[in-house]
Amino acid sequence: MTRQPSYEVIVVGGGPAGLTTALYTTRLGHRTALVTREGGRHELVDAVHNLIGVSEETSGPELAAVAVAQLEEYGVDYYEDAVTSVERVADGETGTDGAETGGEETPADRPSTSDGGEAGEATDGGRRFHVEAAHADIFADRVVLATGFTDEAPRVPDLQRYTGHGLHYCLHCDAYTLGDASVFVVGHDDHAAEIAMTLLNFTGDVDLVLNGEDPSWDDETATQVETHPVEVLSRTVASTFPDDGAADPPWIGGLEFGDGTTREYAGGFAVYGRSYNSDLAADLGCDINDDGSVAVDDDYETSVDGVYAVGDVTHGQNQTPVAIGDGAYAGIAIHHDIRRFPLSSEECADRDAEDIEAPAAADDLRARMRRHRTLDDHAGMTPDE
């Protein structure tokens, strides 16, 4: 028999938004767990762009590995696992001694409350969530959903294997990389046309490849496409081919069309839409926007009290710095929501200072803070000496 660990905050999703939320809630003194599956979208990022101070030689997986090392140094419990459900727990039902976990024994047989209370004791009168994964069965006072979105696969044979190596999805991240080069956009809707026309700000050689589909853009977009120096290719793409470089995995070299012709490209974009990974939010009863993203307020809290959502699952901006900002803001908002001090004037009215026990952080978290002050080396990127 094992104890089901309880936390003040559980973050679901290990992209930049989820990692940053966990960083903030932990450093602000709240017991935090992060649960993330393998193969997330950020793991496909070959070079991180637009993140101040971070070289483009850094990949998404490398950035995440550094972040996880930081989180564990501060005290986050890290579960590499796929969350299958998040449910609101009835008052009084918590993870306690005598309950069995949903799989292998999980870390942190420890109290969960900010004031060092017993494991499974809710901090605010019963707001509790049960997070179940393939090998973890854990409880939280607050849940943060950082589940992102999934790009629709391009309808071109073998094209997806060049993701991060010439095939891109983020104009603001990767247009700079393709400046003054031959570029393709594969797609046939208004958004594909907009991306193609926007790329003219970076290069004068842009092909909009319909891949055998009829254009689905409206009349206004049709007028724009006819006016801009974008070549529209209606032909079907039969295959891709790599460039002549020695990169491993290889960079894309171009497209071969169904009529046997080929064109060389430095890279391009696939525009077939996205689907938001909002199922967990929907199952909890959170409001979902018309496009499938999760609706949140200014503090990144959803319509369900105690459930937050951050990053691409809320807006699809597809930007590492934006996701990091979301996570930081949400982490601070959660701290304001659950911290004990300062007490309100009403709470102070009938109490004396000697009746109030402080500090509020649990013993083991304060011990980790003390140890951290004495470390000479810290996890994370450091300037070259």
CSV table of C-alpha atoms in Angstrom, one decimal:
chain,number,residue,atom,x,y,z
A,1,MET,CA,0.0,0.0,0.0
A,2,THR,CA,1.4,3.4,-0.9
A,3,ARG,CA,0.4,7.0,-0.4
A,4,GLN,CA,-1.0,9.0,-3.2
A,5,PRO,CA,1.1,12.2,-3.2
A,6,SER,CA,-0.6,15.6,-2.9
A,7,TYR,CA,0.6,18.9,-4.1
A,8,GLU,CA,-0.5,22.5,-4.0
A,9,VAL,CA,0.0,22.8,-7.8
A,10,ILE,CA,0.2,20.2,-10.5
A,11,VAL,CA,1.2,21.4,-14.0
A,12,VAL,CA,0.2,19.2,-16.9
A,13,GLY,CA,2.5,19.7,-19.9
A,14,GLY,CA,6.3,20.3,-20.2
A,15,GLY,CA,6.6,22.9,-22.9
A,16,PRO,CA,8.0,26.4,-22.1
A,17,ALA,CA,4.7,27.6,-20.5
A,18,GLY,CA,4.3,24.6,-18.2
A,19,LEU,CA,8.0,24.6,-17.2
A,20,THR,CA,7.9,28.3,-16.4
A,21,THR,CA,4.7,28.0,-14.4
A,22,ALA,CA,6.2,25.2,-12.3
A,23,LEU,CA,9.4,27.2,-11.8
A,24,TYR,CA,7.5,30.2,-10.4
A,25,THR,CA,5.1,28.3,-8.1
A,26,THR,CA,8.0,26.3,-6.7
A,27,ARG,CA,10.3,29.3,-6.1
A,28,LEU,CA,7.3,31.1,-4.5
A,29,GLY,CA,7.1,28.3,-2.0
A,30,HIS,CA,4.4,26.0,-3.2
A,31,ARG,CA,4.8,22.2,-3.5
A,32,THR,CA,4.6,21.6,-7.2
A,33,ALA,CA,4.6,18.6,-9.6
A,34,LEU,CA,5.0,18.7,-13.3
A,35,VAL,CA,3.6,15.8,-15.4
A,36,THR,CA,4.5,15.6,-19.1
A,37,ARG,CA,4.5,13.0,-21.8
A,38,GLU,CA,7.3,12.2,-24.2
A,39,GLY,CA,7.2,13.6,-27.7
A,40,GLY,CA,5.7,17.0,-27.0
A,41,ARG,CA,5.6,19.6,-29.8
A,42,HIS,CA,8.6,21.5,-28.3
A,43,GLU,CA,10.8,18.4,-28.7
A,44,LEU,CA,10.5,18.9,-32.5
A,45,VAL,CA,12.2,22.3,-32.3
A,46,ASP,CA,15.6,22.0,-33.8
A,47,ALA,CA,16.7,25.6,-33.0
A,48,VAL,CA,15.1,27.9,-30.4
A,49,HIS,CA,14.6,31.4,-31.8
A,50,ASN,CA,13.7,34.8,-30.4
A,51,LEU,CA,14.7,33.9,-26.8
A,52,ILE,CA,17.0,36.6,-25.6
A,53,GLY,CA,20.4,35.3,-24.5
A,54,VAL,CA,19.9,31.7,-25.8
A,55,SER,CA,21.9,30.7,-28.9
A,56,GLU,CA,20.2,29.2,-31.9
A,57,GLU,CA,22.5,26.2,-31.4
A,58,THR,CA,20.0,25.3,-28.6
A,59,SER,CA,17.3,22.9,-29.5
A,60,GLY,CA,13.9,22.5,-27.9
A,61,PRO,CA,14.8,19.3,-26.1
A,62,GLU,CA,18.1,20.8,-24.9
A,63,LEU,CA,16.3,23.8,-23.5
A,64,ALA,CA,13.7,21.6,-21.8
A,65,ALA,CA,16.4,19.4,-20.2
A,66,VAL,CA,18.1,22.4,-18.7
A,67,ALA,CA,14.7,23.7,-17.4
A,68,VAL,CA,13.9,20.3,-15.8
A,69,ALA,CA,17.3,20.2,-14.1
A,70,GLN,CA,16.5,23.7,-12.6
A,71,LEU,CA,13.0,22.6,-11.5
A,72,GLU,CA,14.4,19.5,-9.7
A,73,GLU,CA,17.0,21.7,-8.0
A,74,TYR,CA,14.3,23.9,-6.7
A,75,GLY,CA,12.2,21.0,-5.6
A,76,VAL,CA,9.7,20.2,-8.3
A,77,ASP,CA,8.6,16.5,-8.6
A,78,TYR,CA,8.9,15.6,-12.2
A,79,TYR,CA,6.8,12.9,-13.8
A,80,GLU,CA,7.5,11.8,-17.3
A,81,ASP,CA,4.1,10.4,-17.9
A,82,ALA,CA,0.9,10.9,-20.0
A,83,VAL,CA,-2.0,12.3,-18.1
A,84,THR,CA,-5.2,10.4,-18.9
A,85,SER,CA,-7.7,12.3,-16.8
A,86,VAL,CA,-8.1,15.3,-14.4
A,87,GLU,CA,-11.2,15.2,-12.2
A,88,ARG,CA,-12.7,17.4,-9.5
A,89,VAL,CA,-12.7,15.5,-6.3
A,90,ALA,CA,-15.6,15.6,-3.9
A,91,ASP,CA,-15.0,17.3,-0.6
A,92,GLY,CA,-13.2,15.0,1.8
A,93,GLU,CA,-11.9,12.6,-0.9
A,94,THR,CA,-8.2,12.9,-1.0
A,95,GLY,CA,-5.0,10.9,-1.5
A,96,THR,CA,-4.1,9.5,1.9
A,97,ASP,CA,-2.3,6.6,3.6
A,98,GLY,CA,-3.9,3.3,2.6
A,99,ALA,CA,-4.8,4.3,-0.9
A,100,GLU,CA,-3.2,2.5,-3.8
A,101,THR,CA,-1.6,4.4,-6.7
A,102,GLY,CA,-2.5,3.9,-10.3
A,103,GLY,CA,0.9,2.3,-11.1
A,104,GLU,CA,4.4,2.3,-9.8
A,105,GLU,CA,5.2,4.1,-6.6
A,106,THR,CA,5.4,7.8,-7.1
A,107,PRO,CA,7.8,10.4,-5.4
A,108,ALA,CA,7.1,12.7,-2.6
A,109,ASP,CA,5.5,10.8,0.3
A,110,ARG,CA,5.2,14.2,1.9
A,111,PRO,CA,2.7,16.7,3.2
A,112,SER,CA,1.2,19.0,0.6
A,113,THR,CA,-0.1,22.1,2.3
A,114,SER,CA,1.8,25.4,2.4
A,115,ASP,CA,1.7,25.3,6.2
A,116,GLY,CA,3.1,21.8,6.6
A,117,GLY,CA,-0.3,20.1,7.1
A,118,GLU,CA,-1.0,16.4,6.6
A,119,ALA,CA,-0.9,15.0,3.1
A,120,GLY,CA,-4.2,15.1,1.4
A,121,GLU,CA,-5.5,18.0,3.5
A,122,ALA,CA,-6.9,20.7,1.2
A,123,THR,CA,-5.6,24.2,1.8
A,124,ASP,CA,-8.8,26.0,1.2
A,125,GLY,CA,-11.8,24.0,2.3
A,126,GLY,CA,-11.9,21.2,-0.2
A,127,ARG,CA,-10.8,22.5,-3.6
A,128,ARG,CA,-9.0,19.3,-4.8
A,129,PHE,CA,-8.2,17.7,-8.2
A,130,HIS,CA,-7.3,14.1,-9.0
A,131,VAL,CA,-4.7,13.8,-11.7
A,132,GLU,CA,-4.3,10.3,-13.1
A,133,ALA,CA,-1.5,9.2,-15.5
A,134,ALA,CA,-0.3,5.9,-16.8
A,135,HIS,CA,2.1,5.5,-13.8
A,136,ALA,CA,1.0,8.3,-11.4
A,137,ASP,CA,-2.1,8.9,-9.3
A,138,ILE,CA,-1.8,12.3,-7.6
A,139,PHE,CA,-3.8,15.1,-6.1
A,140,ALA,CA,-3.6,18.9,-6.2
A,141,ASP,CA,-5.2,22.1,-4.9
A,142,ARG,CA,-4.6,23.8,-8.2
A,143,VAL,CA,-4.1,22.4,-11.7
A,144,VAL,CA,-2.4,24.1,-14.6
A,145,LEU,CA,-3.1,22.8,-18.2
A,146,ALA,CA,-0.2,23.5,-20.5
A,147,THR,CA,-1.1,21.0,-23.2
A,148,GLY,CA,-0.6,23.1,-26.3
A,149,PHE,CA,-1.9,22.2,-29.8
A,150,THR,CA,-1.1,19.8,-32.6
A,151,ASP,CA,-0.3,20.9,-36.1
A,152,GLU,CA,-2.3,19.2,-38.8
A,153,ALA,CA,0.1,17.1,-40.9
A,154,PRO,CA,1.0,18.4,-44.3
A,155,ARG,CA,-0.6,16.4,-47.1
A,156,VAL,CA,2.7,15.9,-48.9
A,157,PRO,CA,4.6,12.6,-48.9
A,158,ASP,CA,7.7,12.7,-46.7
A,159,LEU,CA,7.5,16.4,-46.0
A,160,GLN,CA,6.9,16.1,-42.3
A,161,ARG,CA,10.3,14.4,-41.8
A,162,TYR,CA,11.9,17.8,-42.5
A,163,THR,CA,10.2,19.4,-39.5
A,164,GLY,CA,12.7,21.8,-38.0
A,165,HIS,CA,15.0,21.2,-41.0
A,166,GLY,CA,13.4,23.3,-43.6
A,167,LEU,CA,9.7,22.6,-42.8
A,168,HIS,CA,8.4,25.2,-40.4
A,169,TYR,CA,5.1,26.2,-38.8
A,170,CYS,CA,6.0,29.5,-37.1
A,171,LEU,CA,6.4,32.6,-39.4
A,172,HIS,CA,7.6,34.8,-36.6
A,173,CYS,CA,10.3,32.3,-35.6
A,174,ASP,CA,11.6,31.1,-38.9
A,175,ALA,CA,11.0,33.7,-41.6
A,176,TYR,CA,14.3,35.3,-40.7
A,177,THR,CA,16.1,32.0,-41.4
A,178,LEU,CA,14.7,31.9,-44.9
A,179,GLY,CA,15.3,35.6,-45.8
A,180,ASP,CA,16.4,36.3,-49.4
A,181,ALA,CA,15.9,32.6,-50.4
A,182,SER,CA,13.4,30.5,-52.4
A,183,VAL,CA,10.5,29.6,-50.1
A,184,PHE,CA,7.3,27.5,-50.4
A,185,VAL,CA,4.0,27.6,-48.6
A,186,VAL,CA,1.9,24.5,-48.9
A,187,GLY,CA,-1.8,25.1,-48.3
A,188,HIS,CA,-4.9,26.4,-50.0
A,189,ASP,CA,-6.8,28.5,-47.5
A,190,ASP,CA,-6.8,32.2,-46.4
A,191,HIS,CA,-4.2,31.6,-43.8
A,192,ALA,CA,-1.8,29.9,-46.3
A,193,ALA,CA,-2.2,32.9,-48.6
A,194,GLU,CA,-1.6,35.3,-45.8
A,195,ILE,CA,1.6,33.5,-44.8
A,196,ALA,CA,2.8,33.5,-48.4
A,197,MET,CA,2.2,37.2,-48.9
A,198,THR,CA,3.8,38.1,-45.5
A,199,LEU,CA,6.9,36.2,-46.5
A,200,LEU,CA,7.4,38.8,-49.3
A,201,ASN,CA,8.7,41.0,-46.5
A,202,PHE,CA,11.7,38.6,-46.2
A,203,THR,CA,12.2,37.3,-49.8
A,204,GLY,CA,11.0,38.0,-53.3
A,205,ASP,CA,10.8,34.3,-54.2
A,206,VAL,CA,7.7,32.8,-52.7
A,207,ASP,CA,5.6,29.9,-54.2
A,208,LEU,CA,2.1,29.1,-52.8
A,209,VAL,CA,1.7,25.4,-53.5
A,210,LEU,CA,-1.9,24.3,-53.6
A,211,ASN,CA,-1.0,20.6,-54.0
A,212,GLY,CA,-3.9,19.8,-56.2
A,213,GLU,CA,-6.5,21.5,-54.0
A,214,ASP,CA,-8.8,24.3,-55.1
A,215,PRO,CA,-8.3,27.6,-53.3
A,216,SER,CA,-10.7,28.0,-50.4
A,217,TRP,CA,-9.9,31.6,-49.7
A,218,ASP,CA,-12.4,34.4,-50.0
A,219,ASP,CA,-12.8,37.0,-52.8
A,220,GLU,CA,-10.8,39.6,-50.9
A,221,THR,CA,-7.9,37.3,-50.4
A,222,ALA,CA,-8.1,36.2,-54.1
A,223,THR,CA,-7.6,39.9,-55.1
A,224,GLN,CA,-4.6,40.2,-52.8
A,225,VAL,CA,-3.0,37.0,-54.1
A,226,GLU,CA,-3.5,38.1,-57.7
A,227,THR,CA,-1.9,41.5,-56.9
A,228,HIS,CA,1.2,40.3,-54.9
A,229,PRO,CA,4.2,38.7,-56.6
A,230,VAL,CA,3.5,35.2,-55.3
A,231,GLU,CA,3.5,32.4,-57.8
A,232,VAL,CA,0.6,30.0,-57.2
A,233,LEU,CA,1.3,26.4,-58.2
A,234,SER,CA,-1.8,24.2,-58.5
A,235,ARG,CA,0.1,21.1,-59.3
A,236,THR,CA,0.3,18.1,-56.9
A,237,VAL,CA,3.5,17.4,-54.9
A,238,ALA,CA,4.7,13.9,-55.5
A,239,SER,CA,7.7,13.8,-53.1
A,240,THR,CA,10.5,15.8,-51.5
A,241,PHE,CA,14.2,15.6,-51.8
A,242,PRO,CA,17.1,16.6,-49.4
A,243,ASP,CA,19.7,19.2,-50.2
A,244,ASP,CA,23.3,18.3,-51.0
A,245,GLY,CA,24.6,19.2,-47.5
A,246,ALA,CA,26.0,16.9,-44.9
A,247,ALA,CA,23.5,17.7,-42.2
A,248,ASP,CA,22.1,14.7,-40.2
A,249,PRO,CA,19.1,14.7,-40.3
A,250,PRO,CA,19.2,16.4,-43.8
A,251,TRP,CA,17.8,19.8,-44.6
A,252,ILE,CA,15.1,19.9,-47.3
A,253,GLY,CA,16.3,20.6,-50.8
A,254,GLY,CA,13.0,21.0,-52.6
A,255,LEU,CA,9.8,19.5,-54.0
A,256,GLU,CA,9.1,17.1,-56.8
A,257,PHE,CA,5.8,17.5,-58.5
A,258,GLY,CA,3.4,15.1,-60.1
A,259,ASP,CA,4.3,16.2,-63.6
A,260,GLY,CA,7.9,15.3,-63.0
A,261,THR,CA,9.2,18.8,-62.5
A,262,THR,CA,11.2,19.8,-59.5
A,263,ARG,CA,11.9,23.1,-57.7
A,264,GLU,CA,14.7,23.8,-55.2
A,265,TYR,CA,13.8,25.6,-51.9
A,266,ALA,CA,15.7,26.7,-48.9
A,267,GLY,CA,12.6,25.8,-46.8
A,268,GLY,CA,9.0,26.5,-46.4
A,269,PHE,CA,5.8,26.4,-44.3
A,270,ALA,CA,2.9,23.9,-44.1
A,271,VAL,CA,-0.4,25.5,-43.4
A,272,TYR,CA,-3.2,23.0,-42.8
A,273,GLY,CA,-4.5,24.2,-39.4
A,274,ARG,CA,-4.2,23.0,-35.9
A,275,SER,CA,-6.2,21.2,-33.2
A,276,TYR,CA,-6.0,22.4,-29.6
A,277,ASN,CA,-5.2,19.8,-27.0
A,278,SER,CA,-8.1,20.9,-24.8
A,279,ASP,CA,-9.8,17.6,-24.0
A,280,LEU,CA,-8.7,17.6,-20.4
A,281,ALA,CA,-10.1,21.2,-20.0
A,282,ALA,CA,-13.3,20.3,-21.7
A,283,ASP,CA,-13.8,17.2,-19.5
A,284,LEU,CA,-13.4,19.4,-16.4
A,285,GLY,CA,-16.1,21.7,-17.7
A,286,CYS,CA,-13.9,24.6,-18.7
A,287,ASP,CA,-15.2,27.1,-21.3
A,288,ILE,CA,-13.8,26.4,-24.7
A,289,ASN,CA,-13.4,29.1,-27.4
A,290,ASP,CA,-15.0,28.7,-30.8
A,291,ASP,CA,-11.6,27.8,-32.3
A,292,GLY,CA,-11.1,25.0,-29.7
A,293,SER,CA,-8.6,26.9,-27.5
A,294,VAL,CA,-9.2,27.1,-23.7
A,295,ALA,CA,-10.8,30.3,-22.5
A,296,VAL,CA,-9.0,32.0,-19.6
A,297,ASP,CA,-9.2,35.3,-17.7
A,298,ASP,CA,-6.4,37.8,-17.2
A,299,ASP,CA,-4.8,35.6,-14.5
A,300,TYR,CA,-4.9,32.5,-16.9
A,301,GLU,CA,-7.6,30.9,-14.8
A,302,THR,CA,-10.3,29.0,-16.6
A,303,SER,CA,-14.0,29.1,-15.9
A,304,VAL,CA,-13.5,26.3,-13.4
A,305,ASP,CA,-12.3,27.6,-10.1
A,306,GLY,CA,-8.7,26.4,-9.4
A,307,VAL,CA,-8.0,25.3,-13.0
A,308,TYR,CA,-5.5,27.4,-15.0
A,309,ALA,CA,-4.4,27.1,-18.6
A,310,VAL,CA,-1.2,28.6,-20.1
A,311,GLY,CA,0.6,28.7,-23.4
A,312,ASP,CA,-0.5,27.6,-26.8
A,313,VAL,CA,-3.6,25.8,-25.6
A,314,THR,CA,-5.1,29.2,-24.9
A,315,HIS,CA,-4.1,31.2,-28.0
A,316,GLY,CA,-1.8,29.2,-30.4
A,317,GLN,CA,0.8,32.0,-30.7
A,318,ASN,CA,3.5,29.3,-31.2
A,319,GLN,CA,6.1,31.5,-29.5
A,320,THR,CA,8.5,30.3,-26.8
A,321,PRO,CA,8.9,33.8,-25.2
A,322,VAL,CA,5.2,34.3,-25.2
A,323,ALA,CA,4.7,30.9,-23.5
A,324,ILE,CA,7.3,31.7,-21.0
A,325,GLY,CA,5.6,35.0,-20.2
A,326,ASP,CA,2.2,33.2,-19.8
A,327,GLY,CA,3.8,30.7,-17.3
A,328,ALA,CA,5.4,33.5,-15.3
A,329,TYR,CA,2.2,35.5,-15.0
A,330,ALA,CA,0.1,32.4,-14.1
A,331,GLY,CA,2.6,31.3,-11.5
A,332,ILE,CA,2.5,34.6,-9.8
A,333,ALA,CA,-1.3,34.7,-10.0
A,334,ILE,CA,-1.5,31.2,-8.4
A,335,HIS,CA,0.8,32.3,-5.6
A,336,HIS,CA,-1.5,35.3,-4.9
A,337,ASP,CA,-4.4,32.9,-4.9
A,338,ILE,CA,-3.1,30.4,-2.3
A,339,ARG,CA,-0.5,32.2,-0.2
A,340,ARG,CA,-1.4,32.7,3.5
A,341,PHE,CA,0.1,36.1,4.1
A,342,PRO,CA,-0.7,38.9,4.4
A,343,LEU,CA,-3.9,38.1,6.3
A,344,SER,CA,-6.9,40.3,5.5
A,345,SER,CA,-7.9,43.0,7.9
A,346,GLU,CA,-11.0,40.9,8.8
A,347,GLU,CA,-8.8,37.9,9.6
A,348,CYS,CA,-6.6,40.2,11.8
A,349,ALA,CA,-9.5,41.7,13.7
A,350,ASP,CA,-9.8,39.0,16.4
A,351,ARG,CA,-6.3,37.5,16.4
A,352,ASP,CA,-3.0,38.4,18.1
A,353,ALA,CA,0.4,38.0,16.5
A,354,GLU,CA,1.4,35.3,18.9
A,355,ASP,CA,-1.5,33.2,17.6
A,356,ILE,CA,-0.2,33.2,14.1
A,357,GLU,CA,2.4,30.6,13.1
A,358,ALA,CA,4.9,31.5,10.4
A,359,PRO,CA,6.6,30.9,8.0
A,360,ALA,CA,4.0,29.3,5.8
A,361,ALA,CA,6.2,27.1,3.5
A,362,ALA,CA,6.5,23.5,4.6
A,363,ASP,CA,9.6,22.4,6.5
A,364,ASP,CA,11.2,20.5,3.6
A,365,LEU,CA,10.7,23.3,1.1
A,366,ARG,CA,12.3,25.8,3.5
A,367,ALA,CA,15.2,23.3,4.0
A,368,ARG,CA,15.7,23.2,0.3
A,369,MET,CA,15.8,27.0,0.1
A,370,ARG,CA,18.5,27.0,2.8
A,371,ARG,CA,20.5,24.4,0.9
A,372,HIS,CA,20.1,26.3,-2.4
A,373,ARG,CA,21.8,29.4,-0.9
A,374,THR,CA,24.9,27.4,-0.2
A,375,LEU,CA,25.3,25.9,-3.7
A,376,ASP,CA,28.3,27.0,-5.8
A,377,ASP,CA,27.0,25.6,-9.0
A,378,HIS,CA,23.4,25.8,-10.3
A,379,ALA,CA,21.5,24.0,-13.0
A,380,GLY,CA,21.0,26.0,-16.2
A,381,MET,CA,22.9,27.7,-18.9
A,382,THR,CA,25.9,29.8,-17.7
A,383,PRO,CA,28.1,32.3,-19.6
A,384,ASP,CA,31.2,31.0,-21.2
A,385,GLU,CA,34.2,31.7,-18.9
